[in-house]
Coordinates of C-alpha atoms and ligand atoms in Angstrom, one line a residue:
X29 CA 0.0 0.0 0.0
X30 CA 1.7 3.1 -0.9
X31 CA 2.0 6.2 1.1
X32 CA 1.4 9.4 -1.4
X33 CA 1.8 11.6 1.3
X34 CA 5.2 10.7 2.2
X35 CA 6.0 10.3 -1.4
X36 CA 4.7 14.3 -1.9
X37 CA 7.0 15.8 1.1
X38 CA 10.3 13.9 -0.2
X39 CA 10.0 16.0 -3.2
X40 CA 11.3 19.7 -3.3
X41 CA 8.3 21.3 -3.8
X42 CA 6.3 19.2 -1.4
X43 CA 9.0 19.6 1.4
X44 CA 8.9 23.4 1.2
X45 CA 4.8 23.5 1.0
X46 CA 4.8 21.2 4.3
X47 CA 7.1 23.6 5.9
X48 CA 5.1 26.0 4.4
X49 CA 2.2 24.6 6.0
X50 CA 3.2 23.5 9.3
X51 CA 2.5 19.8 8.3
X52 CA 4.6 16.9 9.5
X53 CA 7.6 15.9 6.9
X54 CA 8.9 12.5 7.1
X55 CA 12.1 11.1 5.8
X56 CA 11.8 8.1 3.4
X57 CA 13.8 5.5 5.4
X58 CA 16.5 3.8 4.4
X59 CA 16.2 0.2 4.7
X60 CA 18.3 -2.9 4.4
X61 CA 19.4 -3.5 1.1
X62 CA 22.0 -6.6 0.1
X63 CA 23.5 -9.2 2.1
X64 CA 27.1 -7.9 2.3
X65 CA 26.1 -4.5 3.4
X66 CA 27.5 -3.5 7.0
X67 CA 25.1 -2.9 9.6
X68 CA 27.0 0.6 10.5
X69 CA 29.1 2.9 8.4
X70 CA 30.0 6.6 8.2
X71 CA 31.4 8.2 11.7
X72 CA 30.6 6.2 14.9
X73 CA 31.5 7.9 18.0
X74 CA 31.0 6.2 21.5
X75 CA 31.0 7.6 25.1
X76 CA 30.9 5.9 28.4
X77 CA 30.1 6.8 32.4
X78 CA 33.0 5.6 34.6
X79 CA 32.9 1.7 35.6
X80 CA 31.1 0.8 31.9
X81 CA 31.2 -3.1 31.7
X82 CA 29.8 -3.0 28.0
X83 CA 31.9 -0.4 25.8
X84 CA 35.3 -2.9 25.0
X85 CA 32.4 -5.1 23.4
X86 CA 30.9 -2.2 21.6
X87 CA 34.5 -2.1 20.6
X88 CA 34.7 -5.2 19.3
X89 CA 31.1 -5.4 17.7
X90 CA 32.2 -1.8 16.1
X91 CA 35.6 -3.2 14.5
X92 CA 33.7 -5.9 12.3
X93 CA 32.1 -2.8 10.5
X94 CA 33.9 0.1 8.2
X95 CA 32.5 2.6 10.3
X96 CA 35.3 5.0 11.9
X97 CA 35.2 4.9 15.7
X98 CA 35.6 7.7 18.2
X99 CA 35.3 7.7 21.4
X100 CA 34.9 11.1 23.6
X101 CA 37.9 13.0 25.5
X102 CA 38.7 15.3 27.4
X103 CA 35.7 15.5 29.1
X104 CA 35.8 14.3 33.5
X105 CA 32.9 12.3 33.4
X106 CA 33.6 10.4 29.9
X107 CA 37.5 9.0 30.8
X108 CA 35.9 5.8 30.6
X109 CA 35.1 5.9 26.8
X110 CA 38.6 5.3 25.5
X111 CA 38.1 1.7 26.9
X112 CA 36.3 0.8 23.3
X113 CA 39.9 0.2 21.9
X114 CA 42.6 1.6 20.6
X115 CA 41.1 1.9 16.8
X116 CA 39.1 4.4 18.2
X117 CA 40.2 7.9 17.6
X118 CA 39.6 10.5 20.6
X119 CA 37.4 13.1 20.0
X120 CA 37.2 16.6 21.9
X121 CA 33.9 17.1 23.2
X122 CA 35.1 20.5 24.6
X123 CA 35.9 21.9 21.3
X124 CA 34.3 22.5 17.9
X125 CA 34.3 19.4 16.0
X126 CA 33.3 19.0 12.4
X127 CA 32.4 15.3 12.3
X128 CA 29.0 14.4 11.8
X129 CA 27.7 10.6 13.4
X130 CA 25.8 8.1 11.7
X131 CA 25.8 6.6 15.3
X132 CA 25.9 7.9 19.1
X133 CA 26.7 4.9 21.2
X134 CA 26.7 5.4 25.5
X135 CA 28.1 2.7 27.9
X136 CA 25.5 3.5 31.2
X137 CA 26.0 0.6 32.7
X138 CA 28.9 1.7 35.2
X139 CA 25.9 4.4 36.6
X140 CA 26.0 4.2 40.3
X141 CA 23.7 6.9 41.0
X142 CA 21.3 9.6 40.0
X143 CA 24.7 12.3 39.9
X144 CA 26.2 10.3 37.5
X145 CA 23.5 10.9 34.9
X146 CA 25.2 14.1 34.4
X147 CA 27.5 11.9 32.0
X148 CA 24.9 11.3 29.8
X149 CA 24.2 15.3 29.8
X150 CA 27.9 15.6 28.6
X151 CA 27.9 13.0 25.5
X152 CA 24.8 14.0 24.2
X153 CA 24.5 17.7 24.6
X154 CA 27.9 18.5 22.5
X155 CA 26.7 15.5 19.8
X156 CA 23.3 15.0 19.6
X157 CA 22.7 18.2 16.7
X158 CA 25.8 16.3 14.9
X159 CA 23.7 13.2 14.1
X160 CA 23.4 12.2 10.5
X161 CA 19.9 11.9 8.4
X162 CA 18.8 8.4 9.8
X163 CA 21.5 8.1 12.5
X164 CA 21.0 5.6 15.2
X165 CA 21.2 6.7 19.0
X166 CA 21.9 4.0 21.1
X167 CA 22.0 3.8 24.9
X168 CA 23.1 0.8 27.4
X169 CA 22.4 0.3 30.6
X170 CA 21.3 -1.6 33.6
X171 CA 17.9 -3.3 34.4
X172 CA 16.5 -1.1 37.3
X173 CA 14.4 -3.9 38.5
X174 CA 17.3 -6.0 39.4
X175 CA 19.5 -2.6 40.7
X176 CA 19.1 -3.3 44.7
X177 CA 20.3 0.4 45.5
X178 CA 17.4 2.9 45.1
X179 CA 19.7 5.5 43.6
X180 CA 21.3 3.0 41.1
X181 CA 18.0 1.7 40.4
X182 CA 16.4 5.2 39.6
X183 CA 19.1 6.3 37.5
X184 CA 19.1 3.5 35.1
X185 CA 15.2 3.7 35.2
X186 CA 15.8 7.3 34.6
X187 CA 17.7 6.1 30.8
X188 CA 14.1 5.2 29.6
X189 CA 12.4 8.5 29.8
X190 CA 15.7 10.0 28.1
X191 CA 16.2 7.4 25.4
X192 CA 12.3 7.7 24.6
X193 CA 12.6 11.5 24.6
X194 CA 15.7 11.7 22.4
X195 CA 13.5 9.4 20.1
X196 CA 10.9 11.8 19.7
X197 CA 13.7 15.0 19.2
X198 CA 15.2 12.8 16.2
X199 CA 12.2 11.4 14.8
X200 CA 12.4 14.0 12.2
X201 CA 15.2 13.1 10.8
X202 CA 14.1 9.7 10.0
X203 CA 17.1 8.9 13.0
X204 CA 16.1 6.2 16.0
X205 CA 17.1 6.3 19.6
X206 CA 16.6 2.8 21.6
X207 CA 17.5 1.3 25.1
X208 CA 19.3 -2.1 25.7
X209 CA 19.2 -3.5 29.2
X210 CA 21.9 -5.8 30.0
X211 CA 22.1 -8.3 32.8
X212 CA 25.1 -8.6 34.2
X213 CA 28.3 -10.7 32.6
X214 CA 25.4 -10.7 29.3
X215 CA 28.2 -8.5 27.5
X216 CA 29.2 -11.2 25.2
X217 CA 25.6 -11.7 24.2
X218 CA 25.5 -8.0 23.1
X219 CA 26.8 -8.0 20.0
X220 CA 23.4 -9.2 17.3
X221 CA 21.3 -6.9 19.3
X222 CA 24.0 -3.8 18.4
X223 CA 24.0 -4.5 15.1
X224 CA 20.1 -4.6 15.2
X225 CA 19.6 -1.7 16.4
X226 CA 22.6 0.6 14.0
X227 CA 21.2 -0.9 11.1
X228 CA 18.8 0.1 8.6
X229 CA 17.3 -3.4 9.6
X230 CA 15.7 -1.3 13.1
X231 CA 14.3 1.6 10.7
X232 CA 11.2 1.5 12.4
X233 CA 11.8 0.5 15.5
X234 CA 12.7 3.4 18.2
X235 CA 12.3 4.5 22.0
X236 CA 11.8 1.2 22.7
X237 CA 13.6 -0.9 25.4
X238 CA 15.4 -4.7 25.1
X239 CA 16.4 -6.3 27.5
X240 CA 19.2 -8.9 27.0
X241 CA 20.4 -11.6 28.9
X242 CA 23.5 -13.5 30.0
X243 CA 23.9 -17.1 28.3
X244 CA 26.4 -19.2 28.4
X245 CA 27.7 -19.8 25.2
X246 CA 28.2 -17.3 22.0
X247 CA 27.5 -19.2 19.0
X248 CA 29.0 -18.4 15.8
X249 CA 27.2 -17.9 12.8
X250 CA 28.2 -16.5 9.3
X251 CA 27.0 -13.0 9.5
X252 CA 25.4 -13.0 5.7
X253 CA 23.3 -16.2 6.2
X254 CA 22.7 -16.4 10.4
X255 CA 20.1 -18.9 10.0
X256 CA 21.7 -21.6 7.6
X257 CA 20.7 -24.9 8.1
X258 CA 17.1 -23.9 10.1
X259 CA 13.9 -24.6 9.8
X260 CA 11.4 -21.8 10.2
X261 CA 7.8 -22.3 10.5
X262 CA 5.6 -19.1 9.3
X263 CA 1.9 -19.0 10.1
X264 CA -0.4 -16.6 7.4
X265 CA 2.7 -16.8 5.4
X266 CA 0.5 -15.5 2.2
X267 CA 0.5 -12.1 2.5
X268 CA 1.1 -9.3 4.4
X269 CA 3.8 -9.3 7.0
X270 CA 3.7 -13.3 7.0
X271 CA 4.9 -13.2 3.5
X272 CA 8.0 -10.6 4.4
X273 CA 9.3 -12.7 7.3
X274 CA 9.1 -15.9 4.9
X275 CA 11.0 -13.9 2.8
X276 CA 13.5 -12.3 5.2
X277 CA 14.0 -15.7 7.1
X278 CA 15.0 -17.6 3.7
X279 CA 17.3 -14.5 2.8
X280 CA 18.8 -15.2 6.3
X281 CA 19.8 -18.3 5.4
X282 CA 16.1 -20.5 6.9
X283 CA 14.6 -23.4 4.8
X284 CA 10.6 -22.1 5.4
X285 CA 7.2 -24.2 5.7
X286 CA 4.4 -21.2 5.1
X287 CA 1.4 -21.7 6.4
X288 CA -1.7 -20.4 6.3
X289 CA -5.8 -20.9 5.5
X290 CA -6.9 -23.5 2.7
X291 CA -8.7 -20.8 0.8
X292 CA -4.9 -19.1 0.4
X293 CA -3.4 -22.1 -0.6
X294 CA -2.7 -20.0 -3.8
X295 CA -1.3 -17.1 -2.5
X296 CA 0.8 -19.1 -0.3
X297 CA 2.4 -21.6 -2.9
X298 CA 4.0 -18.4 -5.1
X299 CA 5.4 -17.3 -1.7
X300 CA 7.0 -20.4 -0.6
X301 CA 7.8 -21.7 -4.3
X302 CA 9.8 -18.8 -4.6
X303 CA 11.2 -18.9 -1.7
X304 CA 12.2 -22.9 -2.5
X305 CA 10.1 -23.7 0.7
X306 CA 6.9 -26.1 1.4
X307 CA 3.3 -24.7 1.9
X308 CA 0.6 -26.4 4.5
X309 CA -2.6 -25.6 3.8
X310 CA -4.3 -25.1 7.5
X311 CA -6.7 -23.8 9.8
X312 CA -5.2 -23.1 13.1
X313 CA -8.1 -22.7 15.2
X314 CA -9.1 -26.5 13.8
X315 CA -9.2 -28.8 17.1
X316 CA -6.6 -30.7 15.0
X317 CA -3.9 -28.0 13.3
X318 CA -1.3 -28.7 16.1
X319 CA -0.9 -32.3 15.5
X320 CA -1.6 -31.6 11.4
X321 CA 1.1 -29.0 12.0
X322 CA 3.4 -31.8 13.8
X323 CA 3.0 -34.4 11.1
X324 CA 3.8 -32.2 8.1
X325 CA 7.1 -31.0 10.2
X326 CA 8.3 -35.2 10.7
X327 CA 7.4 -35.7 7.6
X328 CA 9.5 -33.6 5.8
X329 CA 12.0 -32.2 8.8
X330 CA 13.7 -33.6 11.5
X331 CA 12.2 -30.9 13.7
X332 CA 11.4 -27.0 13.3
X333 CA 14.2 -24.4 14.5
X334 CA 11.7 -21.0 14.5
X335 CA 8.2 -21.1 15.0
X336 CA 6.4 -17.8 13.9
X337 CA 2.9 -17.3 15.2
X338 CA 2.3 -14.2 12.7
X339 CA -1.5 -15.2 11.4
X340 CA -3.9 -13.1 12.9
X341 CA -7.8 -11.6 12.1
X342 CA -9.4 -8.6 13.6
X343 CA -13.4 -8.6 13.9
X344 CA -14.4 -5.4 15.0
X345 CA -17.1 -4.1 16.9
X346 CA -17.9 -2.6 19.9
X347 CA -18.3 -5.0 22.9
X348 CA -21.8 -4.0 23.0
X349 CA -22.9 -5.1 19.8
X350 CA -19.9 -8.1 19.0
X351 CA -21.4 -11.2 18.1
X352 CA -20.3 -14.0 20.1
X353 CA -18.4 -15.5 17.0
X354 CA -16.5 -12.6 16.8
X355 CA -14.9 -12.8 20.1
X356 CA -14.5 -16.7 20.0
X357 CA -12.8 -16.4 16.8
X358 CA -10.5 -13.7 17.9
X359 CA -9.1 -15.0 20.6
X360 CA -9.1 -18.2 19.1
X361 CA -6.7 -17.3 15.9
X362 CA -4.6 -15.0 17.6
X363 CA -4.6 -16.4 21.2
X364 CA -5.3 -19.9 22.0
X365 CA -3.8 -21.2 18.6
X366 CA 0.1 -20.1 19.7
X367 CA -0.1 -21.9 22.9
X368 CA -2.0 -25.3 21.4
X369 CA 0.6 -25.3 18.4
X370 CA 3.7 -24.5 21.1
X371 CA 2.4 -27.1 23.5
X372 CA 2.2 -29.8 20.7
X373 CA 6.0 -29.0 19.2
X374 CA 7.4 -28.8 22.7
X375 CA 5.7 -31.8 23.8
X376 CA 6.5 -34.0 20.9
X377 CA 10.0 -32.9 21.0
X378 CA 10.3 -31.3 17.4
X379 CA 11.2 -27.5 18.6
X380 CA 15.0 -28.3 18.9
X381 CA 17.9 -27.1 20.7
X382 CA 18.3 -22.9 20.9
X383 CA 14.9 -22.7 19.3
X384 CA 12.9 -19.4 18.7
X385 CA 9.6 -18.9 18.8
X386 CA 7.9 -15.0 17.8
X387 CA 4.7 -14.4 18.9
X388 CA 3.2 -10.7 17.2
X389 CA 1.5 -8.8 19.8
X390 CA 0.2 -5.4 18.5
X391 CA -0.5 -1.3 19.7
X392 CA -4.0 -2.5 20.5
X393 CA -3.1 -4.9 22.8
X394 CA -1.1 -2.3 25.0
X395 CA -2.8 0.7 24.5
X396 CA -6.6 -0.9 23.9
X397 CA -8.3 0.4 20.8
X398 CA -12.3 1.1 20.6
X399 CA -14.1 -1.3 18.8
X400 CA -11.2 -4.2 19.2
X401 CA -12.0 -5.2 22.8
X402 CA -11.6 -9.3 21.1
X403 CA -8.5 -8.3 19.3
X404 CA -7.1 -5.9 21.9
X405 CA -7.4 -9.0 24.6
X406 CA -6.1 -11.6 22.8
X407 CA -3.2 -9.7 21.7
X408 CA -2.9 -8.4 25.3
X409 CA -2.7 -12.4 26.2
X410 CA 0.0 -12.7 24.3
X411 CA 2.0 -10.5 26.0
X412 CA 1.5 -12.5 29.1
X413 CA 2.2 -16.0 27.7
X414 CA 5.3 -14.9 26.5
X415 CA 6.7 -13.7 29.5
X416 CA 4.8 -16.6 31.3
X417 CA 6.6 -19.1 29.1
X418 CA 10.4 -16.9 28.7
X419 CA 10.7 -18.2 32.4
X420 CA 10.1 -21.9 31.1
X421 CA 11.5 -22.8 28.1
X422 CA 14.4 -24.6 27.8
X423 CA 17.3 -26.0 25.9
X424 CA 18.3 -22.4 24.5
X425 CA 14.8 -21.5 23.2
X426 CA 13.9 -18.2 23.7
X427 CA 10.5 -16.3 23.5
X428 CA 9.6 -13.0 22.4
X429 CA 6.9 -10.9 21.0
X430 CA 7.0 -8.2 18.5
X431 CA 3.7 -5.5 18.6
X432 CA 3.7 -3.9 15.1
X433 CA 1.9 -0.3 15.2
X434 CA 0.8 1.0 12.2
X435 CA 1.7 -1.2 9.2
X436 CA 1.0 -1.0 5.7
X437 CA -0.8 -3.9 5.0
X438 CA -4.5 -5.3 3.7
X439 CA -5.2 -5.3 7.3
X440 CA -4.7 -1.4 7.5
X441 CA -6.2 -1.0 3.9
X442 CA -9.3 -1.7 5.2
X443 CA -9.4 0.6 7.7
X444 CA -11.7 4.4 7.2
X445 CA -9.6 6.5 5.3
X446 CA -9.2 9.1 8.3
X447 CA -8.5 6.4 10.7
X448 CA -5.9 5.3 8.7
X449 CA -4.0 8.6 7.8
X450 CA -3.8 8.9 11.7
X451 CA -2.5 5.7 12.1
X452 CA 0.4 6.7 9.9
X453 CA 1.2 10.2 11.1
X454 CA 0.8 9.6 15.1
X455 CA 4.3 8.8 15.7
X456 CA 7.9 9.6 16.0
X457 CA 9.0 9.1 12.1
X458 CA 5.2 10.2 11.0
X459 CA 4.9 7.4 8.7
X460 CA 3.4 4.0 8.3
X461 CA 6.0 0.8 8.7
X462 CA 6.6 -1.8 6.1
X463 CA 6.3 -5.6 6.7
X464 CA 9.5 -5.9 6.3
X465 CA 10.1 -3.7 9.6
X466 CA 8.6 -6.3 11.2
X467 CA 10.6 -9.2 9.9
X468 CA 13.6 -7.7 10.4
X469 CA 13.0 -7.3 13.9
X470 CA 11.8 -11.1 13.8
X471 CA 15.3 -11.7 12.4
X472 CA 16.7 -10.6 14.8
X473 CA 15.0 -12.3 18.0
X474 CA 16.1 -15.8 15.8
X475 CA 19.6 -14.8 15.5
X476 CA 21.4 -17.4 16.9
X477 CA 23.2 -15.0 18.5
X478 CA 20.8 -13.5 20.1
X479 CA 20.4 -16.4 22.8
X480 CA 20.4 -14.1 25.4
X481 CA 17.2 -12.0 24.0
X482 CA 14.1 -13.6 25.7
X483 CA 10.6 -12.3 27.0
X484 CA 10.9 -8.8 25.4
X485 CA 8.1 -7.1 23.9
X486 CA 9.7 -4.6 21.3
X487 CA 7.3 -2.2 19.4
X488 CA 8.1 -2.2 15.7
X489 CA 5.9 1.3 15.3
X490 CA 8.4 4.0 15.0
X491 CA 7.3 5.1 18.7
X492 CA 3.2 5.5 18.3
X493 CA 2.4 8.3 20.1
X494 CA -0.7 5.2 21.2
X495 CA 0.3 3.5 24.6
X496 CA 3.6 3.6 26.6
Ligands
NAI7 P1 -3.1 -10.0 6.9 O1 -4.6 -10.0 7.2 O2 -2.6 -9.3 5.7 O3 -2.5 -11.5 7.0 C1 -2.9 -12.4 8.0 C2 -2.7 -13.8 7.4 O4 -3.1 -14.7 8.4 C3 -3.5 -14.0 6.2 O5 -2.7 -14.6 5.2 C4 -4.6 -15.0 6.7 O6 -5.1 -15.8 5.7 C5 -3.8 -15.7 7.8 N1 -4.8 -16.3 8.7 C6 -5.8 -15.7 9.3 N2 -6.5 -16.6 10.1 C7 -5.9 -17.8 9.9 C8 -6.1 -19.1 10.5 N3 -7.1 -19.4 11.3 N4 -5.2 -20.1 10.1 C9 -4.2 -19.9 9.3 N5 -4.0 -18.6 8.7 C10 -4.8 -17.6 9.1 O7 -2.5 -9.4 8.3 P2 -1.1 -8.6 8.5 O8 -1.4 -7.2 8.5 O9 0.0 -9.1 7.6 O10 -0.8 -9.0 10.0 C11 0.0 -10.1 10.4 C12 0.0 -10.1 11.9 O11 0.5 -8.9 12.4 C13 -1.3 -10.4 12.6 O12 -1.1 -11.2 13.7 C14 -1.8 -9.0 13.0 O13 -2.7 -9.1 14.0 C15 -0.5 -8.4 13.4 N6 -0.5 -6.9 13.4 C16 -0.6 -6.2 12.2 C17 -0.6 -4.8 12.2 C18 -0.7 -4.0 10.9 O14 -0.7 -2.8 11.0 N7 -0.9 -4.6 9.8 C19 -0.5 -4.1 13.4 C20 -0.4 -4.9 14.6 C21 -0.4 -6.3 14.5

């Protein structure tokens, strides 16, 4: 679905009648584009508050790219920064500088307490006007809820309402800002959630918080094709954003089995044929779709590597006047149908070894949307079953949800043509996202590097101005 309003600003005259007009002017984004391209280039520059246990593996995350690296000097509270490695080049923040950064990277974990937040002050103030047209702003830091000192705790809670506000101050330049949380000794686990989040892959994905975790074993992958060798499973693989993360997942390397309803069975086989994959024709809310799911896996497959609950319906109306078959059906396709499906791969042993399984929340089910009270809970209820079950898988599997916003899509082609121009504009980069925004992110959570990413919940809406 195409966008004419955002096509009409990026010209010349449409930019200056916006400006002209007051109206919002979004930058076309620049998303990922061939396999050997590096997640960062252009001028990197990384800072640090004292005691950082994460900037040496920024380092070494940074030096597997072209970008050039600085790190900030000559400033008290920033002495720290130097420790991302001596191919970093210092950079006086106390001076006039005439570098411009396609990235601003900050170490917080050493924070002890709310004083030292002045480091952040420091980096930032002298940088933040020097970040390039879709730069990437990214903070890490501790997770308050496991900080036992209140003034420890309160300044790395105090990173959220900075990182989502820088969001918002870059949004116009088509530039993100996110948070990582990192347990402690998960420093080695950092490095596919960094190249996430400065690459064009995260284009629509800012103010938003990950947490990652500490595993216990890094596992090596071939950075142009991280998921060789797996198989993914993609429900309402057809269309839409099921069709983009079939897509993505085989250009990462995955072997994919699409799924999605009998009366799509034609849609689905040009995806998947294309793609060099194998289509199921199958209703998930059917009584019998887990073990019909199970068999077509053993029958071609020794198991499944990535399960991706991504089919979903909407059947509005407002609770008042919702027919009972509307609520049963929504919480049955985009509910009940993940955990029956997960039970039936767990239980019969075919989700192997550091599997992933991605379960698509949405806006509505943070924020609530009128007439969705079916859709709004069930996607709600996903949230909690995949922190529910994060605490309980095993073997390496992780779990994690992604919650598109807005998304241009035949969902949100159906929607009232006001509605729907809302949708688009109420947020940070004043566009709608592509499906392939959320695959990327998908892509990201199956990384089998990403090991130590489990339980998040990460927004892929360009920070709606809808819900927290
Ligand atoms: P879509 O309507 O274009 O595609 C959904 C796919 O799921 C279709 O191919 C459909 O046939 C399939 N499907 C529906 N019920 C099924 C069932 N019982 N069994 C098997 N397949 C079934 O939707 P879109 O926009 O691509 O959405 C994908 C996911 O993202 C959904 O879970 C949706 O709720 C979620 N989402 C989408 C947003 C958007 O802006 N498009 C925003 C937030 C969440």
């Amino acid at each position: 679905m195409s966008d004419n309003y955002l096509r009409f600003v990026n010209t010349p005259f449409g930019k200056t009648a916006a400006q002209y007009l007051g109206l919002p002017a979004p930058v076309k984004l620049k998303r990922w584009k061939r396999g050997d391209q590096p997640f960062v280039e252009g001028n990197v520059l990384v800072g640090a508050a004292a005691g950082g246990k994460a900037v040496s593996h920024l380092g070494q995350t940074l030096a597997a790219s072209p970008a050039r690296v600085f790190h900030a000097s000559n400033i008290a509270t920033l002495t720290d920064s130097a420790k991302v490695g001596n191919k970093a080049a210092p950079l006086a923040l106390d001076t006039e500088f005439e570098e411009r950064f396609s990235a601003l990277m900050f170490d917080a974990t050493g924070l002890k307490d709310t004083n030292d937040l002045r480091a952040i002050y420091d980096f930032f103030h002298a940088t933040i006007k020097k970040l390039e047209l879709h730069g990437r702003v990214l903070v890490i830091a501790q997770d308050p809820s496991r900080c036992r000192a209140p003034a420890k705790a309160a300044a790395h809670q105090a990173l959220e309402g900075f990182v989502r506000s820088v969001a918002k101050e870059v949004g116009n330049k088509g530039a993100t800002a996110n948070l990582v949380l990192l347990a402690a000794g998960g420093e080695k686990a950092l490095d596919s959630s960094v190249r996430f989040f400065l690459s064009p892959r995260s284009a629509f994905v800012s103010g938003q918080v990950a947490k990652v975790g500490k595993t216990a074993e890094v596992i090596p992958t071939d950075p142009a094709k991280p998921l060789a060798g797996k198989v993914a499973l993609v429900t309402g693989a057809s269309r839409g954003i099921g069709a983009s993360i079939a897509q993505t997942l085989t250009r990462d390397g995955a072997t994919v089995i699409g799924l999605d309803m009998p009366s799509a069975m034609e849609e689905l086989q040009s995806v998947t044929d294309a793609l060099g994959g194998k289509a199921l024709a199958c209703d998930i809310a059917d009584d019998n779709a887990p073990g019909q799911i199970a068999d077509f896996i053993r029958q071609h497959f020794d198991g499944v590597d990535l399960v991706i609950h991504n089919a979903g319906i909407t059947r509005d109306k407002t609770l008042g006047k919702m027919p009972e078959h509307f609520w049963d059906k929504a919480i049955a396709v985009n509910l009940t149908a993940e955990e029956h499906i997960d039970e039936e791969l767990i239980g019969q042993e075919l989700l192997k070894e550091n599997g992933r399984i991605v379960c698509i929340s949405s806006i509505s089910g943070i924020a609530g949307n009128f007439g969705q009270t079916n859709y709004s809970a069930a996607k709600s209820g996903v949230i909690g079953y995949v922190e529910a079950m994060a605490k309980q898988v095993k073997n390496g599997v992780t779990i994690n949800a992604v919650a598109p916003g807005f998304i241009e899509t035949r969902m949100t082609m159906d929607l009232p043509v006001r509605v729907r121009e809302a949708g688009r504009r109420m947020n940070s980069l004043s566009q709608g996202g592509l499906p392939v925004d959320v695959a990327e992110t998908i892509a990201w959570y199956c990384h089998p590097g990403s090991n130590g990413v489990n339980g998040n919940v990460v927004r892929v809406c360009g920070q709606s101005l809808i819900g927290k």
